[in-house]
Coordinates of C-alpha atoms and ligand atoms in Angstrom, one line a residue:
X1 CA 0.0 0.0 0.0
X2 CA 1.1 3.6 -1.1
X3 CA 0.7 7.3 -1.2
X4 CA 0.1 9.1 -4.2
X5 CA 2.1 12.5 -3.9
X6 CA 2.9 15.0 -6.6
X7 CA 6.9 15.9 -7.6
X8 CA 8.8 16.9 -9.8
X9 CA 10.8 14.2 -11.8
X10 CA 13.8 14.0 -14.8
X11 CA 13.7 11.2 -17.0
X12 CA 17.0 10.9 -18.0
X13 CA 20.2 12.3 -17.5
X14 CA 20.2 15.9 -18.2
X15 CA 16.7 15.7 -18.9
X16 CA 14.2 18.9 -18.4
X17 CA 12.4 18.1 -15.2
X18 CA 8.1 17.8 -15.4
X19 CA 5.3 17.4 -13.0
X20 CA 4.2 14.1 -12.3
X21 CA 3.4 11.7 -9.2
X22 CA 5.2 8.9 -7.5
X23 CA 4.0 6.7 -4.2
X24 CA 5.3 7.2 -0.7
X25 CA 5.3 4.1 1.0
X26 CA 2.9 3.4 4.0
X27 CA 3.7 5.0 7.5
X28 CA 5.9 1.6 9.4
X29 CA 5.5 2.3 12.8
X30 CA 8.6 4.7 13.5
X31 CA 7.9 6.7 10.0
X32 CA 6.6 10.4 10.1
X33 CA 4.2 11.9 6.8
X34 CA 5.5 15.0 6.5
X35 CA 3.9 17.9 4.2
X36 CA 7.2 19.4 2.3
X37 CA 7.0 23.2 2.4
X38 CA 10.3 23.7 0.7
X39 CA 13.2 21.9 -1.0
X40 CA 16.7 23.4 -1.5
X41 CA 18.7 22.8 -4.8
X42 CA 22.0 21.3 -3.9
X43 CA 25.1 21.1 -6.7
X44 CA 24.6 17.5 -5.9
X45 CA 21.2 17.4 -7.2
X46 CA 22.4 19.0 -10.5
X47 CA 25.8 16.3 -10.5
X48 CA 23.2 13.5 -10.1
X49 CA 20.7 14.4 -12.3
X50 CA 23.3 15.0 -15.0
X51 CA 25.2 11.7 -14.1
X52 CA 28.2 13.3 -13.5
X53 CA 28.8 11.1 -10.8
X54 CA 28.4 7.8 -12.6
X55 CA 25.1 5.8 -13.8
X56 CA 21.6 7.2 -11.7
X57 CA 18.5 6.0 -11.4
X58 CA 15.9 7.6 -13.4
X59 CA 13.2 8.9 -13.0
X60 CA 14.5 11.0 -10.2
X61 CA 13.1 13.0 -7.3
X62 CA 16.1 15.1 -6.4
X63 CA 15.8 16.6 -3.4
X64 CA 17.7 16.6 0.0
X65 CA 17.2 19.9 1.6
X66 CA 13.6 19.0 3.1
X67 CA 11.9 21.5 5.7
X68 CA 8.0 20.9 6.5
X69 CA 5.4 19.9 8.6
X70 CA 4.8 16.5 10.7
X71 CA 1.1 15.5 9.4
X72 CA 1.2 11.6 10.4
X73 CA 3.1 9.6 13.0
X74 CA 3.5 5.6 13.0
X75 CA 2.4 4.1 16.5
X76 CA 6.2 4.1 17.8
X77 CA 7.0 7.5 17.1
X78 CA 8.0 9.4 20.6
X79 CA 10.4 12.4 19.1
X80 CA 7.6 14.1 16.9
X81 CA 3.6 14.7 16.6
X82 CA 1.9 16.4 14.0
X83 CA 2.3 20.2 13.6
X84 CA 6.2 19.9 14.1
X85 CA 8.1 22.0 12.1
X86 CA 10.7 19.3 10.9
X87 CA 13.9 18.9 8.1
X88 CA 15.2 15.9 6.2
X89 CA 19.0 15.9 4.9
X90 CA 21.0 13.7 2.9
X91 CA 19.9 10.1 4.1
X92 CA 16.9 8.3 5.3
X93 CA 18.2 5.1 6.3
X94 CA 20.8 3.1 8.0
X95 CA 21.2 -0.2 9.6
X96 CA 21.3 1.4 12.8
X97 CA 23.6 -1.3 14.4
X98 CA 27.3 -1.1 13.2
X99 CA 29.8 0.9 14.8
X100 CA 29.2 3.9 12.3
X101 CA 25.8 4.2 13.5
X102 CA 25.8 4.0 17.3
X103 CA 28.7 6.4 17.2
X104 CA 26.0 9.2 15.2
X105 CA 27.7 8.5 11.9
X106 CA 24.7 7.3 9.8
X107 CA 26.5 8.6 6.9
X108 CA 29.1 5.9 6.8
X109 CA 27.0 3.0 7.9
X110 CA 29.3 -0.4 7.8
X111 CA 26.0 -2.1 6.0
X112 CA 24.2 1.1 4.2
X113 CA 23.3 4.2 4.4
X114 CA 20.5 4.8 2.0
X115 CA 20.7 8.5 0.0
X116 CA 17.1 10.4 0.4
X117 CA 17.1 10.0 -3.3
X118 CA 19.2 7.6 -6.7
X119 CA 19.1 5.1 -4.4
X120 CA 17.0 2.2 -3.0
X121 CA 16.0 0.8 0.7
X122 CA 17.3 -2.7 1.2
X123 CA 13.8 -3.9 0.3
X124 CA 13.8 -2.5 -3.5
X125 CA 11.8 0.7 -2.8
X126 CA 12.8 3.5 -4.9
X127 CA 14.3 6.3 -2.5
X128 CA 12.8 9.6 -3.8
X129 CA 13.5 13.1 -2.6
X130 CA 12.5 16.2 -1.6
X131 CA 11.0 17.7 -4.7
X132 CA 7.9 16.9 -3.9
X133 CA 4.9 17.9 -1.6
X134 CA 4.9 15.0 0.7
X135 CA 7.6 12.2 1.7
X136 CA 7.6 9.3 4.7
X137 CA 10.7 9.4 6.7
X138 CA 11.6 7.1 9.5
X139 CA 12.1 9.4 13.1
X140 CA 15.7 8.6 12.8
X141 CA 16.1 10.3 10.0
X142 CA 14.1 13.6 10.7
X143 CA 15.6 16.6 12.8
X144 CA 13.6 19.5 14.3
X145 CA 13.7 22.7 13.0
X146 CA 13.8 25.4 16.1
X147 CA 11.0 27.9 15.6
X148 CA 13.1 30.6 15.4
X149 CA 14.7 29.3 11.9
X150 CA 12.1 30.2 8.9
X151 CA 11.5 26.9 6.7
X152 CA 12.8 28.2 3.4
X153 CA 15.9 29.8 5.2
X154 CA 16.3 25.8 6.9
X155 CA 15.7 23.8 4.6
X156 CA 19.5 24.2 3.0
X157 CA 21.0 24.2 6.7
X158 CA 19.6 20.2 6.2
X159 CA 22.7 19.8 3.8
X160 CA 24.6 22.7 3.2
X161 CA 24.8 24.0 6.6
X162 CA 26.1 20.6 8.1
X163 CA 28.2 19.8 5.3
X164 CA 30.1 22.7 6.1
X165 CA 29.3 22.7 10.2
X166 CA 31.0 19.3 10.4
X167 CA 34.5 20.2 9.2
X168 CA 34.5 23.5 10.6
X169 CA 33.7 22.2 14.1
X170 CA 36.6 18.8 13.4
X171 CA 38.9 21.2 12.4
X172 CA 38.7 23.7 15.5
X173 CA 37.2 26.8 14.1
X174 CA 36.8 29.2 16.6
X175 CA 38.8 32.4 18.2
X176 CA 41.8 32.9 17.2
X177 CA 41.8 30.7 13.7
X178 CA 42.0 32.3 10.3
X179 CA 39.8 30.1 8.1
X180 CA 39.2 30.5 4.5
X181 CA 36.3 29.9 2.4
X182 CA 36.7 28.4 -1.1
X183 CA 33.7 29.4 -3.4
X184 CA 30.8 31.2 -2.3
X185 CA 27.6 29.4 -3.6
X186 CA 25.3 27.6 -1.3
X187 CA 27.8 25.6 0.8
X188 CA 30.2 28.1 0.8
X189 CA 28.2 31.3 2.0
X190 CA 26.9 29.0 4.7
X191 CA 30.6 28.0 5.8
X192 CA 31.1 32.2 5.9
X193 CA 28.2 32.6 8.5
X194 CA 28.9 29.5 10.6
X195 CA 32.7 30.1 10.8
X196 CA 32.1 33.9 11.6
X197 CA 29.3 32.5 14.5
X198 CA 31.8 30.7 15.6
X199 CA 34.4 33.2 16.1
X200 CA 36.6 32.1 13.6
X201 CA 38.6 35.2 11.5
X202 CA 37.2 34.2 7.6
X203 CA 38.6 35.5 4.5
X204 CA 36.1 34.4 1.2
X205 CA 38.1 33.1 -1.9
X206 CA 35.8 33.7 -4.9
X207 CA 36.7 33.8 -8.5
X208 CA 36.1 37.7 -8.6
X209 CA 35.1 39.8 -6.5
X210 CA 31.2 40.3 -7.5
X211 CA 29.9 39.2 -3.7
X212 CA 32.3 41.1 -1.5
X213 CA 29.6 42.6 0.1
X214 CA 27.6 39.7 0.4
X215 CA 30.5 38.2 1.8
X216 CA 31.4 40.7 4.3
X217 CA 27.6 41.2 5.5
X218 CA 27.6 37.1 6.0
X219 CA 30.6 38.0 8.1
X220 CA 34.1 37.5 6.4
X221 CA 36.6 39.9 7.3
X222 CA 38.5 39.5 4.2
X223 CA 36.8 38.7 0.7
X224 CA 40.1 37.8 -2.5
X225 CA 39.3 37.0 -6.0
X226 CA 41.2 34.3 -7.1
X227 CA 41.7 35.7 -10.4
X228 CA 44.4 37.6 -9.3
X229 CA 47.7 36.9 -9.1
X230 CA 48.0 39.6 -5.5
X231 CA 45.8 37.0 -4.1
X232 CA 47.9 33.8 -4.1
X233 CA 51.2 35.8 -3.4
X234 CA 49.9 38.4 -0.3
X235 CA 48.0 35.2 1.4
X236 CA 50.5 32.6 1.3
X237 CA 50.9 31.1 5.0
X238 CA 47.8 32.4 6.2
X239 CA 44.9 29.8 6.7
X240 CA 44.6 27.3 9.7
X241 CA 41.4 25.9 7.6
X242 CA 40.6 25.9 4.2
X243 CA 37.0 24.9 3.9
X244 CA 36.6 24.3 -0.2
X245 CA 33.6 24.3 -1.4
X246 CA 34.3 24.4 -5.5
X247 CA 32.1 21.9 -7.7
X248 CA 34.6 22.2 -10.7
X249 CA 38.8 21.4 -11.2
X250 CA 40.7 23.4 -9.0
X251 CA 44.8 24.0 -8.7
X252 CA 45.4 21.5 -4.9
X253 CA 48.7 22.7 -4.8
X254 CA 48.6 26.6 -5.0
X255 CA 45.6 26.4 -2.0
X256 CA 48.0 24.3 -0.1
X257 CA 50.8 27.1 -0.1
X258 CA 47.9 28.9 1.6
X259 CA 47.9 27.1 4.7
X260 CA 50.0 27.6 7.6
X261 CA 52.2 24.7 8.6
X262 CA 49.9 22.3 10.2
X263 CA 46.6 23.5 8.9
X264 CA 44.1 21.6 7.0
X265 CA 42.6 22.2 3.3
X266 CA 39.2 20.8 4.0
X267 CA 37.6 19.4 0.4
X268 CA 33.3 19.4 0.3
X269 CA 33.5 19.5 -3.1
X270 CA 32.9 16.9 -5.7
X271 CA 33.8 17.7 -8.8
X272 CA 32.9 15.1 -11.7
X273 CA 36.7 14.4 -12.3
X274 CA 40.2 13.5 -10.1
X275 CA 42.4 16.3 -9.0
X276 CA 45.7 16.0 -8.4
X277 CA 47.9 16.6 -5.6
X278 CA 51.9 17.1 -5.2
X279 CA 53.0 15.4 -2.5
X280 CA 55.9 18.0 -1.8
X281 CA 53.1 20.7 -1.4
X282 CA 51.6 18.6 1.4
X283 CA 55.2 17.6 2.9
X284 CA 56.5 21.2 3.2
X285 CA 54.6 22.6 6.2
X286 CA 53.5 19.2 7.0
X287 CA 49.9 20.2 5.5
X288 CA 46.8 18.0 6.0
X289 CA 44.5 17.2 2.4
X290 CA 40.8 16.2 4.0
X291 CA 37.4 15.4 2.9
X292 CA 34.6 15.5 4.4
X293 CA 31.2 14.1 3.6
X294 CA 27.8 15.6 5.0
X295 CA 27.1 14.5 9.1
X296 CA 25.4 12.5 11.4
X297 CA 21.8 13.0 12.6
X298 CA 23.0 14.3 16.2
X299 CA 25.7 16.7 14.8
X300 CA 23.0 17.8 12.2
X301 CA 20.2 18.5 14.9
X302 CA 23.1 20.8 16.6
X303 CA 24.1 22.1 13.8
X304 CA 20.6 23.5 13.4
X305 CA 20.5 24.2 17.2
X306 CA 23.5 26.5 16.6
X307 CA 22.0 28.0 13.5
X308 CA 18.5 29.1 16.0
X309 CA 21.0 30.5 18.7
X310 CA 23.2 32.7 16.4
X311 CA 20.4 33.9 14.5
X312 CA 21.4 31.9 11.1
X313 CA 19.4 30.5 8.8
X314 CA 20.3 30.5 4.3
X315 CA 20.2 33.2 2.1
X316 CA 17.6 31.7 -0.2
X317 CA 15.6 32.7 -3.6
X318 CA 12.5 30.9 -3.4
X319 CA 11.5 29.4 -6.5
X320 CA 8.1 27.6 -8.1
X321 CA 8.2 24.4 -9.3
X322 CA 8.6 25.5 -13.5
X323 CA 11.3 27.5 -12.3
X324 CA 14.3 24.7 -11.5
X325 CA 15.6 23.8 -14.9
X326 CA 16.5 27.5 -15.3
X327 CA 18.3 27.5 -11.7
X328 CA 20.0 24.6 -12.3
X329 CA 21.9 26.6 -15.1
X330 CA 22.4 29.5 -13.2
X331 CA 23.8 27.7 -10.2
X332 CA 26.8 26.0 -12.3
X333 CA 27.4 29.4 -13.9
X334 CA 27.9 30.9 -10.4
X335 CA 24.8 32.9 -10.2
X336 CA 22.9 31.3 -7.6
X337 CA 22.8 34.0 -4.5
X338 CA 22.9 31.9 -2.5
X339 CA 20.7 28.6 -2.7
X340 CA 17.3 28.2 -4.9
X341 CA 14.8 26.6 -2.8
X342 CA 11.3 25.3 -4.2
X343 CA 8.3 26.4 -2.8
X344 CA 6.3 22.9 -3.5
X345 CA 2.8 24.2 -3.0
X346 CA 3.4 25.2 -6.8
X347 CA 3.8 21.6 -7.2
X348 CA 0.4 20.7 -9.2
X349 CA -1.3 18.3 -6.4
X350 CA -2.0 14.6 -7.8
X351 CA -4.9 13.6 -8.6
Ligands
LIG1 P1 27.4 25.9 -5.7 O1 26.3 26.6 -5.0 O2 27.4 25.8 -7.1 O3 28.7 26.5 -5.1 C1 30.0 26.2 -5.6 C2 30.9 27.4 -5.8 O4 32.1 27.0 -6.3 C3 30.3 28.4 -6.7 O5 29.4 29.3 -6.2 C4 31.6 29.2 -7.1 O6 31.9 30.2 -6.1 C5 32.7 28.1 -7.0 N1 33.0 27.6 -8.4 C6 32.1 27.1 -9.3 N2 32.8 26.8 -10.4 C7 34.1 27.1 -10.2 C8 35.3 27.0 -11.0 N3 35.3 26.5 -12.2 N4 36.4 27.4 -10.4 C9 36.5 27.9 -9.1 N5 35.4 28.0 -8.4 C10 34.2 27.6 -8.9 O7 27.4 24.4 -5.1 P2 27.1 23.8 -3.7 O8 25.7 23.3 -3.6 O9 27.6 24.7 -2.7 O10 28.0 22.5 -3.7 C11 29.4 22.6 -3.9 C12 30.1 21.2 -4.1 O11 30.0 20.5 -2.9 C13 29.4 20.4 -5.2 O12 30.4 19.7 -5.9 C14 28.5 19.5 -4.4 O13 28.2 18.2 -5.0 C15 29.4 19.2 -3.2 N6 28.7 18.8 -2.0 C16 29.4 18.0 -1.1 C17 28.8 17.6 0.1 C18 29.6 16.7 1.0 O14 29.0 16.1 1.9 N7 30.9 16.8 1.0 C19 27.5 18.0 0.4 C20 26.8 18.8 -0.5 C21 27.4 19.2 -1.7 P3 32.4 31.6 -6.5 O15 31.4 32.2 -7.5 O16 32.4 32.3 -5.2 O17 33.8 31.5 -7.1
LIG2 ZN1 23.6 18.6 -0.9

């Protein structure tokens, strides 16, 4: 048995997205119904829709920036009851068991973490995302959204704001670090605000300098195009942290002769093809190279804790539902300011 709900879906890799339905499974006892308000647009929706990360499955939800409203709660449900303002990020299931899991890392579960979208449970179903005006999401799986954080503003914290939150807090941003800021799209203006918050001195390295003020009001202290040659020879030494955000090929080496001795270049990004690293750029300095890949549901839920106390929420352009084939173009060009989210009531209801 299943719930007919209305998305929006792609057919094919690089496909133009169109209104449709697709089925939500039954509430299981520790499943929430939750009514979608809004869905961010991650570069990770666009690198999946467009296979640049290998084969997908199609059709495809995207969606993994979910912020709405509890509506249905299985029997065994104790964290949430209808009305709850609630948000949905990168995954929706793990085994719950393995070491990964009962240490908060859901993201790296030993047996599998299932993606909120191209993917599948271990039963078969279809995983679909947040693109859509009603999904079913195990408890586990859902965090709370403090009232003081609007839902189009949260919905991005759900992936953005803990992809960045997690390094920035494993790599000691705070008072007295100087931590930079590679890219400033939707990852990267929310690294500026949640480094700043935490009292970390941030410089923003964009390819020009078209968002300084942006930058500056999101609270960087410094804001360097990386067009320019000034940049790469005045800041050499400087960073504790490099937080880099770009979804494209980027020079490794001449962001590692940013870094002081000892500090880290922090890599979010995924771009569709292998960079490459000198070792002796790494060995000079003793530099650290580091990824770093989304968060747990327990950092994520302080993550958004943080976001309520400091006052932070995204710097979003709401969007309809005709609207996200057009914002998936301007957000590889650079011109998303700062994440498109989807208003899905302008999602034609099934039926
Ligand atoms: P985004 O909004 O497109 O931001 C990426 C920024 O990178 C752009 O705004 C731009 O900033 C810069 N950039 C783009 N093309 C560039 C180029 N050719 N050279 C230099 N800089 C360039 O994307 P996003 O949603 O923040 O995602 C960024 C990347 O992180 C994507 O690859 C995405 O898949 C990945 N991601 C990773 C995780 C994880 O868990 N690790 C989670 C979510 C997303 P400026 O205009 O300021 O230069
Ligand atoms: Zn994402």
């Amino acid at each position: 048995m299943t719930t007919t709900t209305s998305a929006i879906l792609v057919d094919e890799a690089k496909g133009a997205f169109r209104q449709g339905t697709i089925e939500r499974r039954d509430l299981r006892p520790d499943d929430v119904r939750i009514e979608i308000a809004y869905a961010g647009i991650c570069h990770s929706d666009i690198h999946q829709a467009r296979e640049e990360w290998g084969s997908a499955l199609f059709p495809m939800v995207p969606g993994h920036e979910i912020a709405g409203t509890v509506t249905e709660v299985g029997p065994e449900v104790t964290r949430y009851a209808v009305g709850d303002r609630v948000g949905v990020g990168c995954m929706v299931d793990s085994c719950g068991e393995c070491e990964m899991c009962r240490t908060d890392h859901e993201n790296f579960c030993e047996k599998k973490t299932v993606w909120t979208y191209n993917d599948r449970f271990p039963d078969g179903e279809v995983a679909y995302g947040g693109y859509s005006r009603e999904t079913v999401v195990s408890e586990r799986f859902t965090c709370r959204i403090p009232d003081g954080i609007a839902l189009d503003e949260a919905a991005p914290l759900l992936c953005a704001g803990i992809t960045v939150y997690t390094p920035l807090r494993r790599w000691g941003a705070g008072p007295g670090t100087k931590v930079a800021v590679v890219g400033m799209g939707g990852l990267g203006h929310m690294a500026v605000k949640l480094a700043a918050a935490m009292g970390a001195d941030v410089t923003v390295l964009s390819q020009t300098t078209s968002k300084e003020q942006d930058g500056r009001a999101f609270g960087a202290s410094d804001y360097r195009a990386t067009s320019e040659d000034s940049t790469w020879s005045e800041l050499k030494g400087s960073f504790d942290v490099i937080i880099c955000t770009v979804s494209a090929d980027l020079p490794v080496d001449s962001y590692l002769a940013l870094l002081k001795p000892f500090g880290a270049f922090v890599n979010v990004g995924l771009p569709e093809n292998p960079q490459s690293v000198s070792f002796g750029a790494l060995v000079g300095g003793d530099r650290i190279i580091a990824g770093s890949n989304i968060g747990g549901i327990k950092g994520t839920q302080e993550m958004l804790d943080f976001c309520a106390e400091h006052g932070i929420g995204a710097t979003v352009e709401v969007i309809s539902a005709d609207d996200v084939d057009r914002a998936y173009d301007d957000v590889v060009g650079s011109k998303v300011r700062y994440r498109y989210v989807i208003d899905t009531s302008t999602i034609t209801p099934a039926g």
